[in-house]
Tab-separated table of C-alpha atoms in Angstrom:
chain	number	residue	atom	x	y	z
A	72	MET	CA	5.818	24.433	-10.587
A	73	ILE	CA	1.957	22.903	-10.996
A	74	VAL	CA	2.460	18.490	-9.956
A	75	SER	CA	-0.053	17.012	-10.681
A	76	VAL	CA	-0.712	14.120	-8.604
A	77	ILE	CA	-2.815	10.796	-10.157
A	78	CYS	CA	-3.843	8.423	-6.788
A	79	ALA	CA	-5.442	4.971	-6.467
A	80	TYR	CA	-8.681	4.507	-6.889
A	81	ASN	CA	-9.803	2.507	-3.541
A	82	PRO	CA	-12.305	2.997	-0.971
A	83	ASN	CA	-11.575	5.633	2.402
A	84	ASN	CA	-9.140	3.069	4.810
A	85	THR	CA	-6.369	4.281	7.015
A	86	GLY	CA	-3.365	2.697	4.759
A	87	MET	CA	-4.786	4.302	1.370
A	88	TYR	CA	-4.859	7.858	4.158
A	89	THR	CA	-1.200	7.385	4.129
A	90	VAL	CA	0.173	6.407	0.857
A	91	ASP	CA	-1.020	10.025	0.151
A	92	LYS	CA	-0.353	11.638	2.730
A	93	ALA	CA	3.101	11.121	2.164
A	94	VAL	CA	3.024	13.061	-1.401
A	95	SER	CA	2.057	16.285	0.929
A	96	ASP	CA	4.571	15.091	3.309
A	97	PHE	CA	7.410	14.461	0.479
A	98	PHE	CA	6.762	18.595	-0.530
A	99	GLU	CA	5.788	20.245	2.742
A	100	ASN	CA	9.052	22.258	2.501
A	101	HIS	CA	8.964	23.410	-1.252
A	102	SER	CA	6.626	26.686	-0.936
A	103	ASP	CA	7.366	26.919	-4.642
A	104	VAL	CA	5.239	23.956	-5.899
A	105	GLU	CA	1.315	23.408	-6.294
A	106	LEU	CA	0.179	19.884	-5.457
A	107	VAL	CA	-2.667	18.546	-7.387
A	108	PHE	CA	-4.396	16.303	-6.403
A	109	TYR	CA	-6.689	13.572	-9.205
A	110	ILE	CA	-9.004	10.466	-8.590
A	111	VAL	CA	-11.183	8.053	-11.170
A	112	GLY	CA	-14.280	8.788	-9.471
A	113	ASP	CA	-16.094	10.484	-6.475
A	114	ALA	CA	-13.721	13.266	-6.185
A	115	GLY	CA	-16.671	15.422	-3.662
A	116	LYS	CA	-15.770	12.381	-1.816
A	117	SER	CA	-12.236	12.889	0.806
A	118	ARG	CA	-10.542	9.360	0.862
A	119	ASP	CA	-8.424	10.509	3.243
A	120	GLY	CA	-11.062	10.011	6.570
A	121	GLU	CA	-9.190	13.906	7.324
A	122	GLY	CA	-10.467	15.965	4.726
A	123	ASP	CA	-6.731	17.433	4.049
A	124	ILE	CA	-6.304	16.735	0.843
A	125	VAL	CA	-8.937	18.103	-2.314
A	126	TYR	CA	-9.557	15.638	-5.242
A	127	LYS	CA	-10.314	16.580	-8.537
A	128	SER	CA	-11.587	14.174	-10.785
A	129	LEU	CA	-9.503	12.855	-13.622
A	130	THR	CA	-13.074	13.322	-15.446
A	131	ASP	CA	-12.730	16.067	-18.331
A	132	SER	CA	-8.866	17.572	-17.045
A	133	TYR	CA	-6.927	15.413	-19.353
A	134	ASN	CA	-5.391	19.225	-20.841
A	135	ASP	CA	-4.896	20.480	-16.985
A	136	VAL	CA	-2.401	17.080	-16.749
A	137	ILE	CA	-0.669	17.552	-19.454
A	138	SER	CA	-0.099	21.008	-19.135
A	139	SER	CA	0.796	20.185	-15.584
A	140	ASP	CA	4.606	20.735	-15.193
A	141	ILE	CA	4.940	17.331	-13.451
A	142	ILE	CA	2.511	14.466	-13.841
A	143	LEU	CA	3.023	11.802	-11.196
A	144	PHE	CA	1.671	8.290	-10.352
A	145	TRP	CA	1.348	7.571	-6.846
A	146	GLY	CA	0.802	4.370	-5.665
A	147	ASP	CA	-0.289	1.002	-5.644
A	148	PHE	CA	-2.108	-1.508	-8.959
A	149	ILE	CA	-2.765	2.016	-10.913
A	150	CYS	CA	-1.314	0.534	-13.923
A	151	SER	CA	-1.769	-2.472	-13.588
A	152	TYR	CA	-4.449	-4.873	-16.054
A	153	ASP	CA	-5.390	-6.848	-13.224
A	154	PHE	CA	-6.704	-4.341	-11.007
A	155	TRP	CA	-8.669	-3.184	-14.020
A	156	VAL	CA	-10.501	-5.400	-15.393
A	157	GLY	CA	-11.280	-7.344	-11.905
A	158	ALA	CA	-12.005	-4.383	-9.386
A	159	LEU	CA	-11.549	-0.450	-11.240
A	160	ILE	CA	-13.690	-0.394	-14.503
A	161	PRO	CA	-16.594	-1.800	-12.004
A	162	ARG	CA	-16.526	0.564	-9.607
A	163	MET	CA	-16.206	3.811	-12.967
A	164	ILE	CA	-19.445	2.015	-13.940
A	165	SER	CA	-20.890	1.419	-10.838
A	166	HIS	CA	-20.062	5.315	-9.538
A	167	GLY	CA	-20.814	6.248	-12.767
A	168	VAL	CA	-17.684	8.052	-13.744
A	169	THR	CA	-17.485	5.065	-17.575
A	170	ALA	CA	-20.889	3.921	-19.252
A	171	ASP	CA	-19.669	0.224	-19.430
A	172	PHE	CA	-16.492	-1.792	-19.859
A	173	GLU	CA	-15.922	-0.473	-23.368
A	174	SER	CA	-15.157	3.432	-22.279
A	175	SER	CA	-14.258	2.295	-19.396
A	176	ILE	CA	-11.327	0.793	-20.850
A	177	GLU	CA	-11.042	3.646	-23.288
A	178	PHE	CA	-10.620	6.370	-20.648
A	179	LEU	CA	-7.891	4.447	-18.138
A	180	TYR	CA	-5.762	3.983	-21.925
A	181	LYS	CA	-5.967	7.990	-22.802
A	182	TYR	CA	-5.568	8.822	-18.573
A	183	ILE	CA	-3.422	6.551	-17.305
A	184	LEU	CA	-1.368	5.132	-20.081
A	185	LEU	CA	-1.177	7.691	-21.818
A	186	GLU	CA	-2.013	5.786	-25.041
A	187	GLY	CA	-2.139	9.284	-28.215
A	188	ALA	CA	-0.125	11.185	-26.066
A	189	ASP	CA	2.779	13.160	-27.543
A	190	ASP	CA	6.406	12.501	-25.749
A	191	SER	CA	6.697	15.520	-25.175
A	192	VAL	CA	4.336	14.433	-22.616
A	193	PHE	CA	6.079	11.367	-21.458
A	194	SER	CA	8.642	13.639	-21.015
A	195	LYS	CA	6.707	14.521	-17.559
A	196	VAL	CA	6.493	11.562	-16.341
A	197	ILE	CA	7.115	10.297	-12.943
A	198	ILE	CA	6.087	6.767	-11.366
A	199	TYR	CA	6.437	6.270	-7.954
A	200	GLY	CA	5.445	2.724	-5.376
A	201	THR	CA	3.296	1.343	-8.935
A	202	THR	CA	3.160	-2.735	-8.738
A	203	ILE	CA	1.853	-4.904	-11.347
A	204	VAL	CA	2.308	-8.044	-8.928
A	205	ALA	CA	-1.000	-9.737	-9.067
A	206	ASP	CA	-0.371	-9.290	-13.267
A	207	ASP	CA	-0.589	-12.661	-14.957
A	208	SER	CA	-0.293	-13.674	-18.951
A	209	THR	CA	-3.664	-12.360	-19.817
A	210	SER	CA	-1.991	-9.393	-19.302
A	211	LEU	CA	1.016	-9.979	-21.519
A	212	CYS	CA	-1.761	-11.403	-23.960
A	213	CYS	CA	-3.367	-8.249	-23.999
A	214	GLU	CA	-1.371	-6.895	-26.933
A	215	ARG	CA	-2.354	-3.057	-26.565
A	216	TYR	CA	-2.197	-2.631	-22.255
A	217	PHE	CA	1.365	-4.426	-23.113
A	218	ARG	CA	2.733	-2.002	-25.409
A	219	SER	CA	1.320	0.864	-23.892
A	220	MET	CA	2.854	-0.346	-20.630
A	221	CYS	CA	6.378	-0.146	-22.047
A	222	ARG	CA	5.837	2.500	-24.021
A	223	LEU	CA	4.870	4.525	-20.603
A	224	ILE	CA	8.224	2.586	-18.573
A	225	LYS	CA	10.772	3.664	-21.687
A	226	LYS	CA	10.011	7.549	-22.145
A	227	ALA	CA	8.729	8.449	-18.314
A	228	ARG	CA	11.570	10.825	-17.327
A	229	LEU	CA	11.442	8.520	-13.732
A	230	VAL	CA	9.190	4.761	-13.308
A	231	CYS	CA	9.487	3.088	-9.345
A	232	PHE	CA	8.073	-0.304	-8.930
A	233	ARG	CA	7.730	-1.154	-5.584
A	234	ASP	CA	8.208	-4.654	-5.158
A	235	ALA	CA	10.613	-6.807	-7.067
A	236	LEU	CA	8.997	-8.827	-9.288
A	237	SER	CA	7.121	-6.363	-10.884
A	238	TYR	CA	10.329	-4.299	-11.599
A	239	ALA	CA	11.887	-7.023	-13.031
A	240	ARG	CA	8.923	-7.700	-15.385
A	241	PHE	CA	10.178	-5.275	-17.606
A	242	THR	CA	14.159	-4.842	-16.609
A	243	PHE	CA	14.103	-6.326	-19.923
A	244	LEU	CA	13.395	-2.459	-21.362
A	245	GLY	CA	16.970	-1.782	-20.683
A	246	SER	CA	15.271	1.994	-18.949
A	247	PRO	CA	17.828	3.459	-16.537
A	248	VAL	CA	14.750	5.375	-15.183
A	249	LEU	CA	13.365	2.244	-14.119
A	250	LYS	CA	13.608	1.463	-10.728
A	251	LEU	CA	13.268	-0.302	-7.136
A	252	VAL	CA	11.780	1.770	-4.468
A	253	PRO	CA	9.792	1.375	-0.774
A	254	ASP	CA	5.893	1.825	-0.814
A	255	CYS	CA	4.359	5.554	-0.911
A	256	ALA	CA	4.147	4.789	3.155
A	257	MET	CA	7.485	3.901	3.302
A	258	LEU	CA	8.670	7.311	1.766
A	259	ASN	CA	8.939	10.310	4.515
A	260	ALA	CA	10.220	6.851	7.099
A	261	ASN	CA	13.587	9.254	7.978
A	262	LYS	CA	11.149	12.333	9.316
A	263	TYR	CA	9.262	9.661	11.386
A	264	PRO	CA	10.847	9.180	15.113
A	265	LEU	CA	11.578	5.395	15.619
A	266	GLY	CA	9.569	3.573	17.907
A	267	LEU	CA	11.412	2.437	21.615
A	268	GLY	CA	9.522	-0.181	22.848
A	269	GLY	CA	9.509	-1.340	26.360
A	270	ASN	CA	5.666	-0.770	26.785
A	271	ASN	CA	4.359	-4.470	26.973
A	272	ARG	CA	1.564	-4.118	24.205
A	273	ILE	CA	1.225	-6.029	21.418
A	274	GLY	CA	-1.286	-4.187	18.559
A	275	VAL	CA	-3.048	-6.921	16.251
A	276	TYR	CA	-5.659	-6.320	13.570
A	277	ILE	CA	-7.178	-9.091	10.589
A	278	GLY	CA	-8.831	-7.382	7.296
A	279	ARG	CA	-10.077	-10.923	6.195
A	280	SER	CA	-13.678	-11.497	6.188
A	281	GLU	CA	-13.665	-15.641	6.097
A	282	LYS	CA	-14.912	-17.066	9.464
A	283	LEU	CA	-12.232	-19.520	9.246
A	284	GLU	CA	-9.478	-16.994	9.220
A	285	GLN	CA	-10.703	-14.475	11.816
A	286	LEU	CA	-11.256	-18.331	14.311
A	287	LYS	CA	-7.355	-18.395	13.368
A	288	PHE	CA	-6.203	-15.247	14.258
A	289	VAL	CA	-8.182	-14.998	17.819
A	290	SER	CA	-6.335	-18.183	18.456
A	291	LEU	CA	-3.343	-16.832	17.325
A	292	ALA	CA	-3.508	-13.256	19.457
A	293	ARG	CA	-4.719	-15.708	22.959
A	294	SER	CA	-2.017	-17.820	22.401
A	295	ILE	CA	0.640	-14.702	22.109
A	296	LYS	CA	-0.816	-12.824	25.220
A	297	LYS	CA	-0.704	-15.899	27.522
A	298	LYS	CA	2.755	-16.512	25.720
A	299	VAL	CA	4.454	-13.200	26.177
A	300	LYS	CA	2.268	-11.702	29.475
A	301	MET	CA	2.040	-8.765	27.551
A	302	ASP	CA	-1.336	-6.321	26.620
A	303	VAL	CA	-3.050	-7.264	23.873
A	304	GLU	CA	-5.410	-5.124	22.275
A	305	TRP	CA	-7.404	-4.022	19.078
A	306	ILE	CA	-6.330	-1.221	15.793
A	307	GLN	CA	-8.889	-0.351	14.663
A	308	TRP	CA	-6.683	0.723	11.110
A	309	PHE	CA	-10.010	0.224	8.774
A	310	PRO	CA	-13.369	1.246	9.331
A	311	ARG	CA	-15.381	0.037	11.348
A	312	LYS	CA	-17.494	-3.350	10.679
A	313	THR	CA	-19.745	-4.792	12.416
A	314	ARG	CA	-17.525	-7.864	13.280
A	315	ASP	CA	-14.741	-5.740	14.459
A	316	LYS	CA	-16.290	-5.318	17.877
A	317	ARG	CA	-17.282	-8.978	18.364
A	318	LEU	CA	-13.350	-9.785	17.174
A	319	SER	CA	-12.189	-7.361	19.286
A	320	PHE	CA	-14.170	-8.746	22.666
A	321	LEU	CA	-13.068	-11.766	21.726
A	322	ILE	CA	-8.832	-10.848	21.483
A	323	SER	CA	-8.389	-8.301	24.509
A	324	GLY	CA	-11.925	-9.186	26.267
A	325	SER	CA	-12.800	-5.374	26.385
A	326	VAL	CA	-14.990	-3.285	22.559
A	327	SER	CA	-14.589	0.364	23.034
A	328	ASP	CA	-17.240	2.296	20.608
A	329	GLU	CA	-14.518	5.064	19.364
A	330	ARG	CA	-14.385	6.038	15.646
A	331	PRO	CA	-10.533	7.639	15.301
A	332	LYS	CA	-8.723	9.738	12.114
A	333	PRO	CA	-6.258	7.725	10.062
A	334	SER	CA	-4.035	9.869	11.757
A	335	GLN	CA	-5.165	8.821	15.269
A	336	VAL	CA	-4.672	5.035	14.108
A	337	VAL	CA	-1.467	5.430	12.553
A	338	ASN	CA	0.570	8.371	15.613
A	339	GLY	CA	-0.849	5.346	17.748
A	340	LEU	CA	1.439	2.399	16.843
A	341	TYR	CA	4.351	4.442	18.687
A	342	GLN	CA	2.418	2.612	21.453
A	343	TYR	CA	3.097	-0.873	20.515
A	344	ASP	CA	6.317	-3.126	20.679
A	345	LEU	CA	5.101	-5.686	18.259
A	346	ILE	CA	1.770	-5.320	15.204
A	347	VAL	CA	0.150	-8.800	14.289
A	348	THR	CA	-1.726	-8.480	11.545
A	349	ASP	CA	-2.515	-9.551	7.880
A	350	VAL	CA	-2.974	-6.017	6.513
A	351	TYR	CA	-0.047	-4.587	4.308
A	352	HIS	CA	-0.071	-1.164	4.839
A	353	LEU	CA	-0.629	-1.449	8.750
A	354	ALA	CA	2.687	-3.799	7.720
A	355	VAL	CA	3.975	-0.981	6.176
A	356	ASN	CA	3.331	1.838	8.540
A	357	SER	CA	4.656	-0.105	11.367
A	358	TRP	CA	8.020	-1.048	10.230
A	359	ALA	CA	8.272	2.700	9.204
A	360	ARG	CA	8.283	4.317	11.875
A	361	GLY	CA	11.079	1.355	13.244
A	362	VAL	CA	7.986	-1.023	15.850
A	363	PRO	CA	8.792	-4.248	14.546
A	364	ALA	CA	4.928	-6.053	12.842
A	365	ILE	CA	4.632	-10.047	12.117
A	366	LEU	CA	2.150	-9.618	8.465
A	367	ILE	CA	0.567	-12.820	8.087
A	368	GLY	CA	-0.509	-14.044	4.147
A	369	TYR	CA	-1.677	-17.387	1.519
A	370	GLY	CA	0.713	-19.290	0.887
A	371	ALA	CA	-0.898	-22.091	-1.507
A	372	ARG	CA	-3.418	-20.099	-2.696
A	373	HIS	CA	-3.174	-18.315	-6.448
A	374	GLU	CA	-5.037	-14.850	-5.236
A	375	LYS	CA	-5.643	-12.434	-8.065
A	376	GLY	CA	-6.462	-8.523	-7.285
A	377	THR	CA	-5.629	-6.253	-4.791
A	378	LEU	CA	-5.476	-7.995	-1.262
A	379	GLY	CA	-3.339	-11.098	-2.611
A	380	SER	CA	-1.055	-12.114	-0.316
A	381	LYS	CA	1.883	-12.034	-2.763
A	382	LYS	CA	3.003	-8.819	-2.414
A	383	LYS	CA	2.711	-8.998	1.036
A	384	GLU	CA	5.539	-11.360	1.031
A	385	MET	CA	6.941	-9.803	-1.664
A	386	LEU	CA	7.752	-7.000	1.210
A	387	PHE	CA	9.119	-9.262	4.111
A	388	SER	CA	11.367	-10.682	2.004
A	389	SER	CA	12.487	-7.467	0.169
A	390	PHE	CA	13.866	-6.688	3.834
A	391	PHE	CA	15.041	-9.662	4.386
A	392	ILE	CA	12.433	-10.553	7.007
A	393	GLN	CA	10.515	-12.863	5.356
A	394	ASP	CA	10.561	-14.896	8.719
A	395	TYR	CA	8.535	-12.272	9.838
A	396	TYR	CA	5.867	-13.360	7.447
A	397	VAL	CA	3.768	-16.071	8.618
A	398	PHE	CA	1.787	-18.107	6.078
A	399	TRP	CA	-2.290	-18.407	7.104
A	400	GLU	CA	-1.881	-22.761	6.381
A	401	SER	CA	0.135	-22.949	8.926
A	402	VAL	CA	-2.254	-21.306	11.346
A	403	SER	CA	-4.015	-23.911	13.230
A	404	LEU	CA	-7.432	-23.099	15.152
A	405	PHE	CA	-6.106	-25.298	18.855
A	406	ASN	CA	-2.133	-24.945	18.933
A	407	ASN	CA	0.352	-22.621	17.734
A	408	SER	CA	3.197	-22.461	19.782
A	409	ASP	CA	5.781	-22.523	17.776
A	410	LEU	CA	4.358	-19.820	15.903
A	411	VAL	CA	3.975	-17.788	19.451
A	412	ASN	CA	7.782	-18.723	20.310
A	413	MET	CA	9.137	-17.614	16.569
A	414	ILE	CA	6.771	-14.567	17.449
A	415	ASP	CA	8.768	-14.404	20.469
A	416	LEU	CA	12.522	-14.097	20.388
A	417	LYS	CA	11.536	-11.312	16.925
A	418	LEU	CA	9.252	-9.529	19.608
A	419	LYS	CA	13.174	-9.600	22.107
A	420	ASN	CA	15.503	-9.358	19.539
A	421	LYS	CA	15.694	-5.784	19.697
A	422	SER	CA	19.023	-5.955	17.646
A	423	LEU	CA	17.882	-7.424	14.675
A	424	ASN	CA	14.850	-4.916	14.820
A	425	GLY	CA	17.102	-1.840	14.712
A	426	GLN	CA	18.887	-3.148	11.166
A	427	VAL	CA	15.387	-3.446	9.697
A	428	SER	CA	14.488	-0.248	10.310
A	429	SER	CA	17.885	1.410	9.290
A	430	LEU	CA	17.779	-0.716	6.179
A	431	VAL	CA	14.284	0.995	5.707
A	432	ARG	CA	14.763	4.279	6.198
A	433	CYS	CA	17.950	3.472	4.037
A	434	ALA	CA	15.773	2.876	1.331
A	435	ALA	CA	13.516	5.850	1.972
A	436	LYS	CA	16.165	8.217	1.749
A	437	ASP	CA	17.015	6.455	-2.083
A	438	ALA	CA	14.142	6.359	-3.323
A	439	SER	CA	13.208	10.497	-1.798
A	440	ASP	CA	17.184	11.375	-3.513
A	441	TYR	CA	15.529	9.403	-6.671
A	442	LEU	CA	11.898	11.753	-6.654
A	443	LYS	CA	14.114	15.255	-5.819
A	444	LYS	CA	16.986	14.579	-8.931
A	445	SER	CA	13.677	13.598	-11.117
A	446	ILE	CA	11.737	16.472	-9.681
A	447	PHE	CA	14.269	19.707	-9.105
A	448	GLY	CA	17.623	18.337	-11.048
């Protein structure tokens, strides 16, 4: 069986490594399955950060893709019109995949929404872990996009959205193959050991580039360290930036020149009793391994694109942990005593953290069963 895996087009980072590796982990006991990974962009650059996955370019691969046994669209914003216009198309043009906006749009309709393909092709399509949470009326008003998206969802073998908002937007189609599932990086949660805690260490990382948020994060991390009497350590989640050394020193008092591989970063999550971050996939991977995470995002900012906060809030709300979600607007430069007291309580509530982990694993098992039944019958 040949499975064509169409991956989201994102820069190298640990989160996207865990998303794509989840496919390999899911099929690891199926020697009869040949995975062929495709990406919109420069396939010569392995974006998993490890070199374990070899990507092919979608360009000029149309016949190979539609002739495969399964066409698996994997993860993130790959079907999002907002993502296309705001991030993907500019990247495609700058990387020489396409010449201009018009040719980019035609490419995406052909390769992603399969416009013009026979119905027999759609019967082989599985979409897993995608989201359109950032899409607004612009997508709705684009008749071609909305029509093509509806056709894809109605005719596909299985369509799995990773958040309730994206899922709800297409329930009006009445499609029996429409499912709500956890993120791709949570799919194999039942294969991971559970974090046991007891290490007296808290891991922190901020991905935002705004100086004000960085200063707020430093203030919060220092306050947590003072309150809980644990070591607070910087997690090098994204490839190192110049500002990371400064933030690491301000928070933990130490700086490391180590450049860990994504697998090392992910496996290192087990050494922490708690993670505090504003990065979606860091929180996803933490909870998938039973390590509780506090996630920070905006509450009063309308953000478009893949870095928006709505996806983070939706993730935590879906697992009954919206009280583990902290709004940037509530983080202070000077006094975070209320937040720190709340975080301290979450850290100590081992029973609740265990319940959340169980919920994540139940959702992962259901999603895994959906996929297995759809692929293998």
